[in-house]
């Protein structure tokens, strides 16, 4: 089977305990998928010089956050790794011109294991991560996804895990005029639905409130990874997530879902 690619807004680590709107919707997507051989996750919580590919047989659950309730630190996601597919991913990235190396000690950060608790709650599908290069820009993130696209034909679900809006300063402070976040989200929805890749890459000039929605880019770039891994013929579907904490959008997008799964979701816009 050809697996889809998905952009997931993973939100706060508390998403692991508070499913909100997105959790059940991700679970429904996961239940509709058959024959997924592995999950490849690109998360902003693993940034490196060049690209690194996790090749552990049994990646540990990394609790890469602080100050949250104790039950969050007790959660584990004991999915097996996929070292052979990790080697194949590294080879594809090298062929595309990326500086790449394997990392057999890398586990799963919360950008990976938190949403996967909903997609595949049984932790029975192998998982490995690909890092986000520290110096990468929007065009580079798209190219990273394009390099990984052939893995989809081998049943590898490519997940870009980030956040559709990510202004943590406002998230932690009193927020003025929070409606800006929805205006940014609406613009992205339209661009994804139109498959306007050029606009999505150039979002900082074209999208309303782009720099306010993303003071830094790392949580937006996984959207371009997921789009890059998709084909032009893949229909884009909105996986509704709603707005949390006033300005933190959990909306997500799936590309190339099986017909049965796509039928239950709205088009991206």
PDB file of C-alpha atoms in Angstrom:
ATOM      1  CA  UNK A   1       0.000   0.000   0.000  1.00  0.00           C
ATOM      2  CA  UNK A   2       0.998   3.629  -0.389  1.00  0.00           C
ATOM      3  CA  UNK A   3       0.755   5.225   3.020  1.00  0.00           C
ATOM      4  CA  UNK A   4      -0.457   8.814   3.445  1.00  0.00           C
ATOM      5  CA  UNK A   5       1.532  11.719   4.814  1.00  0.00           C
ATOM      6  CA  UNK A   6       0.169  13.755   7.701  1.00  0.00           C
ATOM      7  CA  UNK A   7       0.889  17.057   9.380  1.00  0.00           C
ATOM      8  CA  UNK A   8      -0.103  16.931  13.044  1.00  0.00           C
ATOM      9  CA  UNK A   9      -0.325  19.838  15.463  1.00  0.00           C
ATOM     10  CA  UNK A  10       0.956  18.171  18.622  1.00  0.00           C
ATOM     11  CA  UNK A  11       0.262  21.115  20.922  1.00  0.00           C
ATOM     12  CA  UNK A  12       1.287  21.079  24.561  1.00  0.00           C
ATOM     13  CA  UNK A  13       2.656  17.858  26.096  1.00  0.00           C
ATOM     14  CA  UNK A  14      -0.627  17.822  28.044  1.00  0.00           C
ATOM     15  CA  UNK A  15      -2.235  16.659  24.796  1.00  0.00           C
ATOM     16  CA  UNK A  16      -1.128  13.209  25.925  1.00  0.00           C
ATOM     17  CA  UNK A  17      -3.617  13.408  28.806  1.00  0.00           C
ATOM     18  CA  UNK A  18      -6.167  15.834  27.361  1.00  0.00           C
ATOM     19  CA  UNK A  19      -7.345  14.587  23.940  1.00  0.00           C
ATOM     20  CA  UNK A  20      -9.595  17.568  23.226  1.00  0.00           C
ATOM     21  CA  UNK A  21     -11.001  17.716  19.699  1.00  0.00           C
ATOM     22  CA  UNK A  22      -7.985  16.312  17.858  1.00  0.00           C
ATOM     23  CA  UNK A  23      -7.403  13.133  19.871  1.00  0.00           C
ATOM     24  CA  UNK A  24     -10.558  11.261  18.761  1.00  0.00           C
ATOM     25  CA  UNK A  25     -10.099  12.478  15.195  1.00  0.00           C
ATOM     26  CA  UNK A  26      -6.531  11.154  15.067  1.00  0.00           C
ATOM     27  CA  UNK A  27      -7.713   7.866  16.539  1.00  0.00           C
ATOM     28  CA  UNK A  28     -10.312   7.553  13.773  1.00  0.00           C
ATOM     29  CA  UNK A  29      -7.640   8.198  11.136  1.00  0.00           C
ATOM     30  CA  UNK A  30      -5.376   5.573  12.677  1.00  0.00           C
ATOM     31  CA  UNK A  31      -8.166   2.991  12.768  1.00  0.00           C
ATOM     32  CA  UNK A  32      -8.764   3.530   9.043  1.00  0.00           C
ATOM     33  CA  UNK A  33      -5.194   2.788   8.027  1.00  0.00           C
ATOM     34  CA  UNK A  34      -4.189  -0.710   6.981  1.00  0.00           C
ATOM     35  CA  UNK A  35      -0.798  -2.072   6.108  1.00  0.00           C
ATOM     36  CA  UNK A  36       1.331   0.707   7.569  1.00  0.00           C
ATOM     37  CA  UNK A  37       4.824  -0.779   7.816  1.00  0.00           C
ATOM     38  CA  UNK A  38       6.318   2.012   9.957  1.00  0.00           C
ATOM     39  CA  UNK A  39       5.904   5.631  10.997  1.00  0.00           C
ATOM     40  CA  UNK A  40       8.567   8.218  10.216  1.00  0.00           C
ATOM     41  CA  UNK A  41       8.263  11.391  12.311  1.00  0.00           C
ATOM     42  CA  UNK A  42       9.945  14.762  11.750  1.00  0.00           C
ATOM     43  CA  UNK A  43       9.563  16.876  14.878  1.00  0.00           C
ATOM     44  CA  UNK A  44      10.933  20.321  15.836  1.00  0.00           C
ATOM     45  CA  UNK A  45      12.002  18.818  19.150  1.00  0.00           C
ATOM     46  CA  UNK A  46      14.923  17.079  17.469  1.00  0.00           C
ATOM     47  CA  UNK A  47      17.054  19.648  15.685  1.00  0.00           C
ATOM     48  CA  UNK A  48      20.609  18.844  14.643  1.00  0.00           C
ATOM     49  CA  UNK A  49      23.435  19.938  12.404  1.00  0.00           C
ATOM     50  CA  UNK A  50      22.708  18.187   9.159  1.00  0.00           C
ATOM     51  CA  UNK A  51      20.082  15.423   9.273  1.00  0.00           C
ATOM     52  CA  UNK A  52      20.091  12.538  11.710  1.00  0.00           C
ATOM     53  CA  UNK A  53      17.954   9.419  11.422  1.00  0.00           C
ATOM     54  CA  UNK A  54      17.055   7.417  14.518  1.00  0.00           C
ATOM     55  CA  UNK A  55      17.968   3.767  14.008  1.00  0.00           C
ATOM     56  CA  UNK A  56      17.324   2.259  17.430  1.00  0.00           C
ATOM     57  CA  UNK A  57      15.664  -1.157  17.644  1.00  0.00           C
ATOM     58  CA  UNK A  58      13.711   0.006  20.677  1.00  0.00           C
ATOM     59  CA  UNK A  59      13.529   3.813  20.914  1.00  0.00           C
ATOM     60  CA  UNK A  60      12.946   5.075  24.439  1.00  0.00           C
ATOM     61  CA  UNK A  61      10.206   7.527  25.340  1.00  0.00           C
ATOM     62  CA  UNK A  62      11.799  10.935  25.906  1.00  0.00           C
ATOM     63  CA  UNK A  63      10.086  13.315  28.335  1.00  0.00           C
ATOM     64  CA  UNK A  64      11.670  16.446  26.884  1.00  0.00           C
ATOM     65  CA  UNK A  65       9.723  18.974  28.962  1.00  0.00           C
ATOM     66  CA  UNK A  66       9.450  20.199  32.535  1.00  0.00           C
ATOM     67  CA  UNK A  67       6.923  21.491  35.040  1.00  0.00           C
ATOM     68  CA  UNK A  68       4.015  19.252  34.109  1.00  0.00           C
ATOM     69  CA  UNK A  69       1.935  16.921  36.339  1.00  0.00           C
ATOM     70  CA  UNK A  70       3.664  13.686  37.437  1.00  0.00           C
ATOM     71  CA  UNK A  71       1.302  11.340  35.506  1.00  0.00           C
ATOM     72  CA  UNK A  72       2.682  12.750  32.261  1.00  0.00           C
ATOM     73  CA  UNK A  73       6.161  11.481  33.114  1.00  0.00           C
ATOM     74  CA  UNK A  74       4.855   7.997  33.759  1.00  0.00           C
ATOM     75  CA  UNK A  75       3.601   7.561  30.207  1.00  0.00           C
ATOM     76  CA  UNK A  76       5.589   5.378  27.844  1.00  0.00           C
ATOM     77  CA  UNK A  77       5.199   4.617  24.144  1.00  0.00           C
ATOM     78  CA  UNK A  78       7.036   1.299  23.697  1.00  0.00           C
ATOM     79  CA  UNK A  79       6.821   0.989  19.912  1.00  0.00           C
ATOM     80  CA  UNK A  80       9.661  -0.911  18.220  1.00  0.00           C
ATOM     81  CA  UNK A  81      12.103   0.920  15.993  1.00  0.00           C
ATOM     82  CA  UNK A  82      12.698   0.353  12.290  1.00  0.00           C
ATOM     83  CA  UNK A  83      16.480   0.284  11.775  1.00  0.00           C
ATOM     84  CA  UNK A  84      16.375  -1.108   8.236  1.00  0.00           C
ATOM     85  CA  UNK A  85      13.912   1.532   7.051  1.00  0.00           C
ATOM     86  CA  UNK A  86      15.962   4.145   8.895  1.00  0.00           C
ATOM     87  CA  UNK A  87      18.979   3.157   6.787  1.00  0.00           C
ATOM     88  CA  UNK A  88      16.874   3.408   3.638  1.00  0.00           C
ATOM     89  CA  UNK A  89      15.623   6.866   4.679  1.00  0.00           C
ATOM     90  CA  UNK A  90      19.192   7.988   5.276  1.00  0.00           C
ATOM     91  CA  UNK A  91      20.175   6.769   1.826  1.00  0.00           C
ATOM     92  CA  UNK A  92      17.333   8.694   0.186  1.00  0.00           C
ATOM     93  CA  UNK A  93      18.286  11.849   2.069  1.00  0.00           C
ATOM     94  CA  UNK A  94      21.936  11.474   1.082  1.00  0.00           C
ATOM     95  CA  UNK A  95      20.938  11.037  -2.557  1.00  0.00           C
ATOM     96  CA  UNK A  96      18.968  14.287  -2.269  1.00  0.00           C
ATOM     97  CA  UNK A  97      22.096  16.100  -1.098  1.00  0.00           C
ATOM     98  CA  UNK A  98      21.527  16.218   2.650  1.00  0.00           C
ATOM     99  CA  UNK A  99      24.356  15.703   5.130  1.00  0.00           C
ATOM    100  CA  UNK A 100      22.962  12.677   6.946  1.00  0.00           C
ATOM    101  CA  UNK A 101      23.996  10.174   9.600  1.00  0.00           C
ATOM    102  CA  UNK A 102      22.297   7.460  11.650  1.00  0.00           C
ATOM    103  CA  UNK A 103      21.800   7.774  15.402  1.00  0.00           C
ATOM    104  CA  UNK A 104      21.156   4.425  17.056  1.00  0.00           C
ATOM    105  CA  UNK A 105      20.635   5.974  20.497  1.00  0.00           C
ATOM    106  CA  UNK A 106      17.848   8.406  19.607  1.00  0.00           C
ATOM    107  CA  UNK A 107      14.469   7.845  21.241  1.00  0.00           C
ATOM    108  CA  UNK A 108      11.069   9.431  20.588  1.00  0.00           C
ATOM    109  CA  UNK A 109      10.467  13.031  21.694  1.00  0.00           C
ATOM    110  CA  UNK A 110       7.032  14.262  22.685  1.00  0.00           C
ATOM    111  CA  UNK A 111       6.412  15.583  19.168  1.00  0.00           C
ATOM    112  CA  UNK A 112       6.402  11.928  18.115  1.00  0.00           C
ATOM    113  CA  UNK A 113       5.008   9.816  20.931  1.00  0.00           C
ATOM    114  CA  UNK A 114       2.238  12.130  22.143  1.00  0.00           C
ATOM    115  CA  UNK A 115       0.219  12.178  18.880  1.00  0.00           C
ATOM    116  CA  UNK A 116       1.071   8.539  18.156  1.00  0.00           C
ATOM    117  CA  UNK A 117      -0.732   7.580  21.361  1.00  0.00           C
ATOM    118  CA  UNK A 118      -3.890   8.517  19.454  1.00  0.00           C
ATOM    119  CA  UNK A 119      -2.981   7.342  15.957  1.00  0.00           C
ATOM    120  CA  UNK A 120      -1.705   3.931  17.041  1.00  0.00           C
ATOM    121  CA  UNK A 121      -2.561   3.490  20.737  1.00  0.00           C
ATOM    122  CA  UNK A 122      -1.297  -0.089  20.748  1.00  0.00           C
ATOM    123  CA  UNK A 123       2.261   1.082  19.995  1.00  0.00           C
ATOM    124  CA  UNK A 124       2.463  -1.904  17.653  1.00  0.00           C
ATOM    125  CA  UNK A 125       3.714  -0.083  14.523  1.00  0.00           C
ATOM    126  CA  UNK A 126       7.498   0.543  14.290  1.00  0.00           C
ATOM    127  CA  UNK A 127       8.515   4.191  14.643  1.00  0.00           C
ATOM    128  CA  UNK A 128      11.658   6.142  13.840  1.00  0.00           C
ATOM    129  CA  UNK A 129      12.473   9.827  13.688  1.00  0.00           C
ATOM    130  CA  UNK A 130      14.277  12.069  11.232  1.00  0.00           C
ATOM    131  CA  UNK A 131      15.715  15.252  12.710  1.00  0.00           C
ATOM    132  CA  UNK A 132      14.997  18.773  11.549  1.00  0.00           C
ATOM    133  CA  UNK A 133      18.252  20.468  10.492  1.00  0.00           C
ATOM    134  CA  UNK A 134      18.939  23.597  12.548  1.00  0.00           C
ATOM    135  CA  UNK A 135      19.630  25.691   9.464  1.00  0.00           C
ATOM    136  CA  UNK A 136      16.739  24.512   7.319  1.00  0.00           C
ATOM    137  CA  UNK A 137      14.267  26.979   5.848  1.00  0.00           C
ATOM    138  CA  UNK A 138      10.800  26.531   4.369  1.00  0.00           C
ATOM    139  CA  UNK A 139      12.042  25.495   0.935  1.00  0.00           C
ATOM    140  CA  UNK A 140      14.481  23.069   2.530  1.00  0.00           C
ATOM    141  CA  UNK A 141      11.722  21.492   4.633  1.00  0.00           C
ATOM    142  CA  UNK A 142       9.697  20.908   1.477  1.00  0.00           C
ATOM    143  CA  UNK A 143      12.736  19.304  -0.160  1.00  0.00           C
ATOM    144  CA  UNK A 144      13.264  17.099   2.903  1.00  0.00           C
ATOM    145  CA  UNK A 145       9.735  15.773   2.558  1.00  0.00           C
ATOM    146  CA  UNK A 146      10.170  15.221  -1.168  1.00  0.00           C
ATOM    147  CA  UNK A 147      13.284  13.143  -0.499  1.00  0.00           C
ATOM    148  CA  UNK A 148      11.342  10.911   1.900  1.00  0.00           C
ATOM    149  CA  UNK A 149       8.304  10.484  -0.367  1.00  0.00           C
ATOM    150  CA  UNK A 150       9.394   7.128  -1.937  1.00  0.00           C
ATOM    151  CA  UNK A 151       9.091   5.477   1.482  1.00  0.00           C
ATOM    152  CA  UNK A 152       5.318   5.960   1.345  1.00  0.00           C
ATOM    153  CA  UNK A 153       5.146   3.340  -1.402  1.00  0.00           C
ATOM    154  CA  UNK A 154       6.611   0.885   1.094  1.00  0.00           C
ATOM    155  CA  UNK A 155       3.865   1.622   3.595  1.00  0.00           C
ATOM    156  CA  UNK A 156       5.768   4.201   5.650  1.00  0.00           C
ATOM    157  CA  UNK A 157       3.481   6.862   7.100  1.00  0.00           C
ATOM    158  CA  UNK A 158       5.373  10.175   6.951  1.00  0.00           C
ATOM    159  CA  UNK A 159       4.372  12.476   9.814  1.00  0.00           C
ATOM    160  CA  UNK A 160       5.405  16.115  10.114  1.00  0.00           C
ATOM    161  CA  UNK A 161       4.668  16.976  13.733  1.00  0.00           C
ATOM    162  CA  UNK A 162       4.569  20.664  14.641  1.00  0.00           C
ATOM    163  CA  UNK A 163       1.919  23.260  15.409  1.00  0.00           C
ATOM    164  CA  UNK A 164      -0.194  25.306  13.044  1.00  0.00           C
ATOM    165  CA  UNK A 165       0.294  28.316  15.329  1.00  0.00           C
ATOM    166  CA  UNK A 166       3.005  28.502  17.963  1.00  0.00           C
ATOM    167  CA  UNK A 167       3.425  31.750  19.876  1.00  0.00           C
ATOM    168  CA  UNK A 168       4.337  30.462  23.329  1.00  0.00           C
ATOM    169  CA  UNK A 169       4.904  33.967  24.709  1.00  0.00           C
ATOM    170  CA  UNK A 170       1.254  34.800  24.112  1.00  0.00           C
ATOM    171  CA  UNK A 171       0.256  31.316  25.196  1.00  0.00           C
ATOM    172  CA  UNK A 172       1.723  32.083  28.641  1.00  0.00           C
ATOM    173  CA  UNK A 173       0.584  35.721  28.898  1.00  0.00           C
ATOM    174  CA  UNK A 174      -2.587  37.729  28.602  1.00  0.00           C
ATOM    175  CA  UNK A 175      -3.564  37.692  24.931  1.00  0.00           C
ATOM    176  CA  UNK A 176      -4.791  40.723  23.039  1.00  0.00           C
ATOM    177  CA  UNK A 177      -6.706  40.267  19.800  1.00  0.00           C
ATOM    178  CA  UNK A 178      -6.419  36.464  19.715  1.00  0.00           C
ATOM    179  CA  UNK A 179      -8.489  36.281  16.537  1.00  0.00           C
ATOM    180  CA  UNK A 180      -5.282  36.744  14.566  1.00  0.00           C
ATOM    181  CA  UNK A 181      -4.476  33.058  15.114  1.00  0.00           C
ATOM    182  CA  UNK A 182      -7.671  31.898  13.381  1.00  0.00           C
ATOM    183  CA  UNK A 183      -7.043  34.308  10.505  1.00  0.00           C
ATOM    184  CA  UNK A 184      -3.638  32.695   9.999  1.00  0.00           C
ATOM    185  CA  UNK A 185      -5.150  29.209  10.238  1.00  0.00           C
ATOM    186  CA  UNK A 186      -7.831  30.085   7.677  1.00  0.00           C
ATOM    187  CA  UNK A 187      -5.169  31.283   5.251  1.00  0.00           C
ATOM    188  CA  UNK A 188      -3.193  28.054   5.644  1.00  0.00           C
ATOM    189  CA  UNK A 189      -6.341  25.963   5.172  1.00  0.00           C
ATOM    190  CA  UNK A 190      -7.069  27.715   1.889  1.00  0.00           C
ATOM    191  CA  UNK A 191      -3.483  27.365   0.684  1.00  0.00           C
ATOM    192  CA  UNK A 192      -3.358  23.659   1.567  1.00  0.00           C
ATOM    193  CA  UNK A 193      -6.709  23.022  -0.133  1.00  0.00           C
ATOM    194  CA  UNK A 194      -5.480  24.792  -3.273  1.00  0.00           C
ATOM    195  CA  UNK A 195      -2.157  22.976  -2.982  1.00  0.00           C
ATOM    196  CA  UNK A 196      -0.473  26.351  -3.299  1.00  0.00           C
ATOM    197  CA  UNK A 197       2.954  25.120  -2.292  1.00  0.00           C
ATOM    198  CA  UNK A 198       4.656  28.309  -3.439  1.00  0.00           C
ATOM    199  CA  UNK A 199       2.497  30.406  -1.096  1.00  0.00           C
ATOM    200  CA  UNK A 200       3.020  28.016   1.820  1.00  0.00           C
ATOM    201  CA  UNK A 201       6.784  28.222   1.358  1.00  0.00           C
ATOM    202  CA  UNK A 202       6.579  32.028   1.140  1.00  0.00           C
ATOM    203  CA  UNK A 203       4.119  32.238   4.039  1.00  0.00           C
ATOM    204  CA  UNK A 204       6.070  34.827   6.044  1.00  0.00           C
ATOM    205  CA  UNK A 205       5.420  37.405   3.331  1.00  0.00           C
ATOM    206  CA  UNK A 206       1.990  36.263   2.198  1.00  0.00           C
ATOM    207  CA  UNK A 207       0.065  34.942   5.208  1.00  0.00           C
ATOM    208  CA  UNK A 208      -1.678  37.312   7.637  1.00  0.00           C
ATOM    209  CA  UNK A 209       0.052  37.549  11.021  1.00  0.00           C
ATOM    210  CA  UNK A 210       2.664  34.968   9.998  1.00  0.00           C
ATOM    211  CA  UNK A 211       5.442  36.269  12.224  1.00  0.00           C
ATOM    212  CA  UNK A 212       3.073  36.604  15.157  1.00  0.00           C
ATOM    213  CA  UNK A 213       1.724  33.079  14.642  1.00  0.00           C
ATOM    214  CA  UNK A 214       5.275  31.736  14.314  1.00  0.00           C
ATOM    215  CA  UNK A 215       7.921  33.987  15.933  1.00  0.00           C
ATOM    216  CA  UNK A 216      10.278  31.159  15.015  1.00  0.00           C
ATOM    217  CA  UNK A 217       9.670  28.716  12.174  1.00  0.00           C
ATOM    218  CA  UNK A 218      10.449  25.285  13.570  1.00  0.00           C
ATOM    219  CA  UNK A 219       6.842  24.301  14.410  1.00  0.00           C
ATOM    220  CA  UNK A 220       5.555  25.407  10.983  1.00  0.00           C
ATOM    221  CA  UNK A 221       8.184  23.607   8.900  1.00  0.00           C
ATOM    222  CA  UNK A 222       6.832  20.067   9.506  1.00  0.00           C
ATOM    223  CA  UNK A 223       3.744  21.084   7.498  1.00  0.00           C
ATOM    224  CA  UNK A 224       6.031  21.531   4.499  1.00  0.00           C
ATOM    225  CA  UNK A 225       7.709  18.187   5.202  1.00  0.00           C
ATOM    226  CA  UNK A 226       4.309  16.468   5.049  1.00  0.00           C
ATOM    227  CA  UNK A 227       3.342  18.373   1.904  1.00  0.00           C
ATOM    228  CA  UNK A 228       6.673  17.595   0.282  1.00  0.00           C
ATOM    229  CA  UNK A 229       6.144  13.891   0.953  1.00  0.00           C
ATOM    230  CA  UNK A 230       2.705  14.031  -0.674  1.00  0.00           C
ATOM    231  CA  UNK A 231       1.895  13.741  -4.363  1.00  0.00           C
ATOM    232  CA  UNK A 232       0.119  16.388  -6.392  1.00  0.00           C
ATOM    233  CA  UNK A 233      -2.807  13.995  -6.819  1.00  0.00           C
ATOM    234  CA  UNK A 234      -3.233  13.383  -3.085  1.00  0.00           C
ATOM    235  CA  UNK A 235      -6.379  14.994  -1.746  1.00  0.00           C
ATOM    236  CA  UNK A 236      -5.807  17.142   1.333  1.00  0.00           C
ATOM    237  CA  UNK A 237      -8.140  16.563   4.274  1.00  0.00           C
ATOM    238  CA  UNK A 238      -8.574  18.638   7.388  1.00  0.00           C
ATOM    239  CA  UNK A 239      -8.224  16.738  10.642  1.00  0.00           C
ATOM    240  CA  UNK A 240     -10.099  19.129  12.899  1.00  0.00           C
ATOM    241  CA  UNK A 241      -8.285  20.058  16.078  1.00  0.00           C
ATOM    242  CA  UNK A 242      -9.813  23.326  17.217  1.00  0.00           C
ATOM    243  CA  UNK A 243      -8.086  26.223  18.956  1.00  0.00           C
ATOM    244  CA  UNK A 244      -6.613  25.631  22.403  1.00  0.00           C
ATOM    245  CA  UNK A 245      -5.362  28.145  24.983  1.00  0.00           C
ATOM    246  CA  UNK A 246      -6.804  30.956  22.839  1.00  0.00           C
ATOM    247  CA  UNK A 247      -4.099  30.975  20.144  1.00  0.00           C
ATOM    248  CA  UNK A 248      -2.696  27.443  19.824  1.00  0.00           C
ATOM    249  CA  UNK A 249      -4.306  25.750  16.822  1.00  0.00           C
ATOM    250  CA  UNK A 250      -4.469  21.957  16.805  1.00  0.00           C
ATOM    251  CA  UNK A 251      -5.712  21.697  13.224  1.00  0.00           C
ATOM    252  CA  UNK A 252      -3.899  19.054  11.208  1.00  0.00           C
ATOM    253  CA  UNK A 253      -3.887  17.896   7.578  1.00  0.00           C
ATOM    254  CA  UNK A 254      -3.737  14.480   5.936  1.00  0.00           C
ATOM    255  CA  UNK A 255      -2.655  13.853   2.346  1.00  0.00           C
ATOM    256  CA  UNK A 256      -3.522  10.724   0.375  1.00  0.00           C
ATOM    257  CA  UNK A 257      -5.734   8.993   2.926  1.00  0.00           C
ATOM    258  CA  UNK A 258      -7.571   5.823   1.842  1.00  0.00           C
ATOM    259  CA  UNK A 259     -11.015   6.596   0.459  1.00  0.00           C
ATOM    260  CA  UNK A 260     -12.842   5.284   3.534  1.00  0.00           C
ATOM    261  CA  UNK A 261     -10.876   7.546   5.857  1.00  0.00           C
ATOM    262  CA  UNK A 262     -10.996  10.560   3.565  1.00  0.00           C
ATOM    263  CA  UNK A 263     -14.770  10.321   3.273  1.00  0.00           C
ATOM    264  CA  UNK A 264     -15.177  10.931   7.000  1.00  0.00           C
ATOM    265  CA  UNK A 265     -13.102  14.143   6.979  1.00  0.00           C
ATOM    266  CA  UNK A 266     -13.672  17.558   5.489  1.00  0.00           C
ATOM    267  CA  UNK A 267     -11.608  18.831   2.570  1.00  0.00           C
ATOM    268  CA  UNK A 268      -8.861  21.134   3.838  1.00  0.00           C
ATOM    269  CA  UNK A 269     -11.011  24.205   3.111  1.00  0.00           C
TER     270      UNK A 269
END
